[in-house]
Amino acid sequence: MAKINLHYGDIKESYLFSEIAKRVNEYKENHPDADIIRMGIGDVTQPLVESVVDGLVSASKEMGKKETFHGYGPEQGYSFLKEKIVQYYQSEFGVELDPAEVFISDGAKSDIANVTDLFSNENVVCVPDPVYPVYLDTNLMLGRKVVYLQGNESNGFLPLPTPETEGDIFYLCSPNNPTGATYSREQLRVCVNFALERDAVILFDAAYERFVSEDLPRSIFEIEGAKKCAIEFCSLSKTAGFTGTRCGYTIVPLELVRQGMSLNKMWLRRQTTKFNGVSYIVQRGAERVFCEKGLSEISAVLAVYQENARIIANTLRELGIWFSGGVNSPYIWLKCPNGMTSWEFFDFLLDKARVVGTPGSGFGECGEGYFRLTAFSTKDNTVEAMRRIKTIL
Ligand code: PLP
């Protein structure tokens, strides 16, 4: 008999976005003319920038000629892209990387999930609550013990480990999805020192690093000692519109060693065994993100989302509603007014303003009573959504 992984039975049904779709569809059936504004799902709306499209097109043409055709590439990514990422870390964060520490991925989600391969199931895994659900589910699928770092208004949804905190593997997400909260240098120093003291490993999700507009860290490696205790996951999805094109990168430092084994070597072995790399065409497109023109083009796109975030934040401020995020992140995390639960506020907003957001309870127990709005809509829709919200609150 084929025995299955029974731990799949331990994970909750992923019903958040399907439940949102179901409620929106029901509403539309009853109100066919309602013009609904969607500020729920965290997908981008602006197209790829010109430089990236040029890179994709010219690489596609290369693939059509015998002399420039590419077959299998290096599993860990082409040097032309890895070198660009090394330069990006140097110029943006003042962090020196060796190209061997950079691994090109098909997006952050797969690597965040696959990195679980490197660790024993005996580890206790510490996950912030609320947070991107992939950290929790991928560990529950392996039957690992998970403990939570609880986010709340008093810690600004930036929970920190204390000496009592259990855990060998720590997930951190900054800027955070869903709360938009972003750790300071001092706070990340606490996390790094904590990990160093107990030989723990931090899995740092920097998928939204380019949204940081204040003087806050964008890479865990800005913190001294982090190369001895952290792996960093990055993505071009939200920063360069690659949600459908698929490319990201993961930094596994050469200095990261546990039980006498190099995690960099283990990850290389894992990737060369289980992954065949990101397509040449996509990597050539990604390369253009890191050129001078590409960086200025993606900054212009991010400015659209940042402006939307400002519009949402200003409205909530005017209404006296508590929120986090919106300054260094495309997410605004607000307290549901009048003591409503997350789903009550979802229904209220849909019914009275025809605006769709995401109930905070879908990101963990500590998210109950909170709600996420995203800045990924158009400016017109954002302005209109805020106008409607002001009339009902
Ligand atoms: N990490 C966080 C915090 C995210 O919110 C997301 C996507 O929403 C991802 C990672 C996954 O990104 P990618 O599209 O690169 O797989």
Coordinates of C-alpha atoms and ligand atoms in Angstrom, one line a residue:
M1 CA 0.0 0.0 0.0
A2 CA 1.3 3.5 -0.8
K3 CA 1.3 5.3 2.5
I4 CA 0.6 9.0 2.1
N5 CA 1.8 12.0 3.9
L6 CA -0.9 12.3 6.5
H7 CA 0.3 15.7 7.6
Y8 CA -1.6 17.1 4.6
G9 CA -4.6 16.4 6.8
D10 CA -3.3 18.8 9.4
I11 CA -3.4 21.9 7.3
K12 CA -6.5 24.0 7.0
E13 CA -8.3 24.2 3.8
S14 CA -6.9 27.3 1.9
Y15 CA -10.3 28.9 1.6
L16 CA -9.5 32.6 2.0
F17 CA -9.4 33.7 -1.7
S18 CA -12.0 31.2 -2.8
E19 CA -14.4 32.4 0.0
I20 CA -13.8 36.0 -1.1
A21 CA -14.5 35.0 -4.7
K22 CA -17.7 33.1 -3.6
R23 CA -19.0 36.1 -1.6
V24 CA -18.2 38.5 -4.4
N25 CA -19.9 36.3 -7.0
E26 CA -23.0 36.0 -4.9
Y27 CA -23.1 39.8 -4.4
K28 CA -22.8 40.2 -8.2
E29 CA -25.6 37.8 -8.9
N30 CA -27.9 39.9 -6.6
H31 CA -26.5 43.3 -7.8
P32 CA -25.6 42.7 -11.5
D33 CA -24.9 46.4 -12.1
A34 CA -22.7 47.0 -9.1
D35 CA -19.2 48.3 -10.1
I36 CA -17.0 46.5 -7.6
I37 CA -13.5 47.8 -6.8
R38 CA -11.0 45.1 -5.9
M39 CA -8.4 45.9 -3.4
G40 CA -8.0 42.4 -2.0
I41 CA -5.7 40.1 -4.0
G42 CA -2.0 41.0 -3.9
D43 CA -1.4 40.9 -7.6
V44 CA 0.1 43.8 -9.6
T45 CA -1.8 45.6 -12.3
Q46 CA 0.9 47.6 -14.1
P47 CA 2.6 45.9 -17.1
L48 CA 6.2 44.9 -17.4
V49 CA 8.5 47.9 -18.1
E50 CA 10.0 48.6 -21.5
S51 CA 13.6 47.4 -20.6
V52 CA 12.3 44.1 -19.4
V53 CA 10.1 43.6 -22.5
D54 CA 13.1 44.4 -24.7
G55 CA 15.2 41.8 -22.8
L56 CA 12.5 39.2 -23.2
V57 CA 12.1 39.9 -26.9
S58 CA 15.7 39.8 -27.8
A59 CA 16.3 36.6 -25.8
S60 CA 13.4 35.0 -27.5
K61 CA 14.9 35.9 -30.9
E62 CA 18.3 34.4 -29.8
M63 CA 16.4 31.2 -29.0
G64 CA 15.2 31.0 -32.6
K65 CA 18.7 31.0 -34.1
K66 CA 21.0 28.0 -34.2
E67 CA 24.1 30.1 -33.2
T68 CA 22.5 31.7 -30.2
F69 CA 20.1 29.0 -29.0
H70 CA 20.3 28.0 -25.3
G71 CA 19.4 24.6 -23.9
Y72 CA 19.6 23.6 -20.3
G73 CA 21.2 26.4 -18.3
P74 CA 22.9 26.4 -14.9
E75 CA 20.3 25.3 -12.3
Q76 CA 21.4 28.1 -9.9
G77 CA 21.1 30.8 -12.6
Y78 CA 23.2 32.4 -15.3
S79 CA 26.2 34.5 -14.3
F80 CA 25.0 37.5 -16.2
L81 CA 22.0 37.8 -13.8
K82 CA 23.8 36.7 -10.6
E83 CA 26.5 39.4 -11.2
K84 CA 23.8 42.1 -11.6
I85 CA 22.2 41.0 -8.3
V86 CA 25.7 41.1 -6.6
Q87 CA 26.0 44.7 -7.9
Y88 CA 22.5 45.6 -6.7
Y89 CA 23.2 44.4 -3.2
Q90 CA 26.4 46.5 -3.2
S91 CA 24.9 49.7 -4.5
E92 CA 21.5 49.5 -2.7
F93 CA 22.4 48.0 0.7
G94 CA 26.2 48.2 0.9
V95 CA 26.2 44.4 1.2
E96 CA 29.0 42.4 -0.4
L97 CA 28.0 39.1 -1.9
D98 CA 29.8 36.3 -3.7
P99 CA 28.0 35.3 -6.9
A100 CA 28.0 31.7 -5.4
E101 CA 25.7 33.0 -2.7
V102 CA 23.0 34.0 -5.3
F103 CA 20.5 31.5 -6.6
I104 CA 18.0 32.5 -9.3
S105 CA 14.5 31.1 -8.6
D106 CA 11.2 31.0 -10.4
G107 CA 9.9 33.3 -7.6
A108 CA 10.1 33.5 -3.8
K109 CA 7.3 31.1 -3.0
S110 CA 8.9 28.0 -4.4
D111 CA 12.2 28.6 -2.6
I112 CA 10.5 29.5 0.6
A113 CA 8.7 26.2 0.4
N114 CA 11.6 24.2 -0.8
V115 CA 14.1 25.5 1.8
T116 CA 12.3 23.2 4.3
D117 CA 14.3 20.4 2.6
L118 CA 17.5 21.6 4.3
F119 CA 16.2 21.2 7.9
S120 CA 15.3 18.3 10.1
N121 CA 11.6 17.8 11.0
E122 CA 12.8 17.8 14.7
N123 CA 13.1 21.6 14.5
V124 CA 10.7 23.9 16.2
V125 CA 9.6 26.5 13.7
C126 CA 8.7 30.0 14.8
V127 CA 6.3 31.9 12.5
P128 CA 4.9 35.4 13.0
D129 CA 1.2 35.8 13.2
P130 CA -0.4 37.2 11.1
V131 CA 1.8 36.4 8.1
Y132 CA 2.0 35.0 4.5
P133 CA 0.5 31.6 5.0
V134 CA 3.2 29.6 3.0
Y135 CA 5.6 29.6 6.0
L136 CA 3.1 27.8 8.2
D137 CA 1.6 25.4 5.7
T138 CA 4.9 24.1 4.3
N139 CA 6.1 23.2 7.8
L140 CA 2.8 21.7 8.8
M141 CA 2.9 19.5 5.7
L142 CA 6.1 18.0 7.1
G143 CA 4.6 17.5 10.6
R144 CA 6.9 20.1 12.3
K145 CA 6.0 21.8 15.5
V146 CA 5.1 25.4 14.9
V147 CA 5.0 28.2 17.5
Y148 CA 3.9 31.8 16.9
L149 CA 5.3 35.2 17.5
Q150 CA 2.2 37.2 18.1
G151 CA 1.7 40.5 16.3
N152 CA -0.6 43.1 17.8
E153 CA -1.2 46.8 18.0
S154 CA 1.1 47.3 20.9
N155 CA 4.1 45.8 19.1
G156 CA 3.0 47.4 15.9
F157 CA 2.6 44.0 14.3
L158 CA 6.4 43.6 14.6
P159 CA 6.8 40.8 17.1
L160 CA 10.3 40.0 18.4
P161 CA 11.7 36.9 20.0
T162 CA 12.3 37.0 23.7
P163 CA 14.5 34.6 25.8
E164 CA 11.4 32.4 26.4
T165 CA 10.7 32.1 22.7
E166 CA 11.0 28.5 21.4
G167 CA 12.3 27.9 18.0
D168 CA 15.2 26.8 15.8
I169 CA 14.0 28.2 12.5
F170 CA 12.6 31.7 12.4
Y171 CA 10.6 33.2 9.6
L172 CA 10.6 37.0 9.3
C173 CA 8.8 39.0 6.6
S174 CA 9.7 42.7 6.3
P175 CA 8.0 44.7 4.9
N176 CA 5.3 42.3 6.0
N177 CA 2.5 40.8 4.1
P178 CA -0.3 41.4 5.3
T179 CA 0.5 44.1 7.9
G180 CA 2.9 46.3 5.8
A181 CA 4.9 46.7 9.0
T182 CA 8.7 47.0 8.5
Y183 CA 11.3 46.1 11.1
S184 CA 13.9 48.7 12.1
R185 CA 17.7 48.0 12.2
E186 CA 17.5 47.8 16.0
Q187 CA 14.7 45.2 15.8
L188 CA 16.5 43.1 13.2
R189 CA 19.7 43.2 15.3
V190 CA 17.7 41.7 18.2
C191 CA 16.5 38.9 15.9
V192 CA 20.0 38.3 14.5
N193 CA 21.7 38.2 17.9
F194 CA 19.0 35.9 19.2
A195 CA 19.6 33.5 16.2
L196 CA 23.3 33.6 16.7
E197 CA 23.1 32.9 20.4
R198 CA 21.1 29.7 19.8
D199 CA 22.5 28.6 16.4
A200 CA 19.0 29.2 14.9
V201 CA 18.4 30.1 11.3
I202 CA 16.4 33.1 10.1
L203 CA 14.5 32.7 6.9
F204 CA 14.0 36.3 5.8
D205 CA 11.4 37.2 3.2
A206 CA 12.3 40.4 1.5
A207 CA 9.8 40.2 -1.4
Y208 CA 8.7 43.8 -0.8
E209 CA 12.2 45.3 -0.1
R210 CA 11.9 47.9 -2.9
F211 CA 8.8 49.4 -1.4
V212 CA 10.8 50.7 1.6
S213 CA 10.9 54.5 1.4
E214 CA 12.1 55.3 4.9
D215 CA 15.5 54.7 6.4
L216 CA 14.8 51.0 7.3
P217 CA 16.7 47.9 6.4
R218 CA 15.8 46.2 3.1
S219 CA 18.1 43.2 3.5
I220 CA 18.8 41.2 6.6
F221 CA 22.4 41.2 5.5
E222 CA 22.6 44.9 6.4
I223 CA 22.8 43.6 10.0
E224 CA 26.1 42.5 11.3
G225 CA 26.4 38.7 11.8
A226 CA 23.4 37.9 9.6
K227 CA 25.5 36.0 7.1
K228 CA 26.1 33.5 9.8
C229 CA 22.5 32.9 10.6
A230 CA 20.1 33.9 7.7
I231 CA 18.9 33.0 4.3
E232 CA 17.1 35.8 2.3
F233 CA 14.3 35.3 -0.3
C234 CA 13.6 38.0 -2.9
S235 CA 11.2 38.3 -5.7
L236 CA 10.7 40.4 -8.8
S237 CA 7.0 39.7 -8.6
K238 CA 5.8 42.9 -6.8
T239 CA 8.9 45.0 -7.4
A240 CA 9.0 44.6 -11.2
G241 CA 5.7 43.1 -12.2
F242 CA 6.9 39.5 -12.6
T243 CA 3.9 37.8 -10.9
G244 CA 3.1 36.1 -14.2
T245 CA 6.6 36.1 -15.7
R246 CA 8.2 34.3 -12.6
C247 CA 11.7 35.2 -11.4
G248 CA 13.2 35.7 -8.0
Y249 CA 16.5 35.0 -6.2
T250 CA 17.6 33.5 -2.9
I251 CA 20.8 34.4 -1.0
V252 CA 22.4 31.6 0.9
P253 CA 25.6 32.9 2.5
L254 CA 28.8 30.8 2.3
E255 CA 29.3 31.5 6.0
L256 CA 26.1 29.8 7.0
V257 CA 27.1 26.5 8.6
R258 CA 25.2 24.2 10.9
Q259 CA 26.3 20.9 12.4
G260 CA 29.5 21.2 10.3
M261 CA 27.6 21.4 7.0
S262 CA 27.4 24.4 4.6
L263 CA 23.8 25.4 3.9
N264 CA 25.0 27.0 0.7
K265 CA 26.5 23.7 -0.5
M266 CA 23.3 21.8 0.6
W267 CA 21.1 24.3 -1.3
L268 CA 23.3 24.0 -4.4
R269 CA 23.0 20.2 -4.2
R270 CA 19.2 20.5 -3.6
Q271 CA 18.7 22.8 -6.6
T272 CA 20.9 20.8 -9.0
T273 CA 19.0 17.7 -8.0
K274 CA 15.4 18.9 -7.9
F275 CA 15.3 22.1 -10.1
N276 CA 16.3 22.7 -13.7
G277 CA 16.6 26.5 -13.5
V278 CA 14.6 29.5 -14.7
S279 CA 14.3 29.9 -18.5
Y280 CA 17.0 31.8 -20.3
I281 CA 14.5 34.2 -21.7
V282 CA 13.1 35.1 -18.3
Q283 CA 16.6 35.6 -16.9
R284 CA 17.5 38.0 -19.7
G285 CA 14.3 39.9 -19.0
A286 CA 15.2 40.0 -15.2
E287 CA 18.7 41.1 -16.0
R288 CA 17.2 44.3 -17.5
V289 CA 15.5 45.1 -14.2
F290 CA 18.9 45.7 -12.7
C291 CA 20.2 48.0 -15.5
E292 CA 20.1 51.8 -14.9
K293 CA 17.1 52.3 -17.2
G294 CA 15.2 49.3 -15.8
L295 CA 15.7 50.4 -12.2
S296 CA 14.4 53.9 -13.0
E297 CA 11.4 52.4 -14.9
I298 CA 10.4 50.1 -12.1
S299 CA 10.8 52.9 -9.6
A300 CA 8.2 54.9 -11.7
V301 CA 5.8 51.9 -11.5
L302 CA 6.3 51.5 -7.8
A303 CA 5.6 55.3 -7.4
V304 CA 2.1 54.6 -8.7
Y305 CA 1.5 52.0 -6.0
Q306 CA 3.1 54.1 -3.4
E307 CA 0.8 57.0 -4.3
N308 CA -2.2 54.7 -4.0
A309 CA -0.9 53.6 -0.6
R310 CA -0.6 57.2 0.5
I311 CA -4.2 57.9 -0.6
I312 CA -5.5 55.0 1.4
A313 CA -3.4 55.9 4.5
N314 CA -4.6 59.5 4.4
T315 CA -8.2 58.4 4.3
L316 CA -7.8 56.1 7.3
R317 CA -6.0 58.9 9.2
E318 CA -8.9 61.3 8.4
L319 CA -11.4 58.7 9.6
G320 CA -9.3 58.0 12.8
I321 CA -8.9 54.3 12.0
W322 CA -5.8 52.6 13.3
F323 CA -3.6 51.1 10.6
S324 CA -0.1 50.0 9.9
G325 CA 1.8 49.8 6.6
G326 CA 1.3 51.9 3.5
V327 CA 4.5 53.8 3.8
N328 CA 7.1 51.1 3.1
S329 CA 4.7 48.6 1.7
P330 CA 1.8 48.2 -0.8
Y331 CA -0.3 46.8 2.0
I332 CA -2.4 48.7 4.5
W333 CA -3.6 46.8 7.6
L334 CA -6.4 48.4 9.4
K335 CA -8.5 47.8 12.5
C336 CA -12.0 46.9 11.6
P337 CA -14.2 49.8 12.8
N338 CA -17.0 49.4 15.5
G339 CA -15.6 46.1 16.8
M340 CA -16.5 44.2 13.6
T341 CA -14.8 40.9 12.9
S342 CA -12.7 40.6 9.7
W343 CA -15.5 38.9 7.7
E344 CA -18.2 41.2 9.1
F345 CA -16.2 44.1 7.8
F346 CA -15.6 42.4 4.5
D347 CA -19.4 42.0 4.0
F348 CA -20.1 45.5 5.2
L349 CA -17.6 47.0 2.8
L350 CA -18.8 44.9 -0.1
D351 CA -22.4 45.7 0.6
K352 CA -22.2 49.4 1.4
A353 CA -19.1 50.5 -0.7
R354 CA -18.7 47.8 -3.2
V355 CA -15.1 47.5 -2.3
V356 CA -13.4 44.2 -1.8
G357 CA -10.5 43.7 0.6
T358 CA -9.0 40.7 2.5
P359 CA -10.1 39.7 5.9
G360 CA -7.2 39.7 8.3
S361 CA -8.3 36.5 10.0
G362 CA -7.2 34.7 6.8
F363 CA -3.5 35.4 7.8
G364 CA -3.6 33.9 11.3
E365 CA -5.5 34.2 14.6
C366 CA -3.9 37.5 15.5
G367 CA -5.4 38.9 12.3
E368 CA -9.0 38.6 13.6
G369 CA -10.6 42.1 13.7
Y370 CA -8.2 43.5 11.1
F371 CA -8.4 43.9 7.3
R372 CA -5.9 44.3 4.5
L373 CA -6.2 46.7 1.6
T374 CA -3.7 46.7 -1.2
A375 CA -2.3 49.6 -3.2
F376 CA -2.1 47.6 -6.4
S377 CA -5.3 49.0 -8.0
T378 CA -5.3 52.0 -10.4
K379 CA -5.2 55.5 -8.9
D380 CA -8.7 56.2 -10.1
N381 CA -10.1 53.1 -8.5
T382 CA -8.2 53.8 -5.3
V383 CA -9.5 57.4 -5.1
E384 CA -13.1 56.2 -5.8
A385 CA -12.8 53.4 -3.2
M386 CA -11.7 55.9 -0.6
R387 CA -14.5 58.3 -1.5
R388 CA -17.0 55.5 -1.0
I389 CA -15.4 54.4 2.3
K390 CA -15.6 57.9 3.6
T391 CA -19.3 58.1 3.0
I392 CA -20.0 54.9 5.0
L393 CA -17.7 55.3 8.0
Ligands
PLP1 N1 6.6 36.4 0.0 C1 5.5 37.2 0.3 C2 5.5 37.9 1.6 C3 4.5 37.4 -0.6 O1 3.5 38.2 -0.3 C4 4.5 36.7 -1.8 C5 3.5 36.8 -2.8 O2 2.4 37.3 -2.6 C6 5.6 35.8 -2.1 C7 6.6 35.7 -1.1 C8 5.7 35.0 -3.3 O3 6.2 35.7 -4.4 P1 6.5 35.1 -5.7 O4 5.5 35.6 -6.7 O5 7.9 35.6 -6.0 O6 6.5 33.6 -5.6

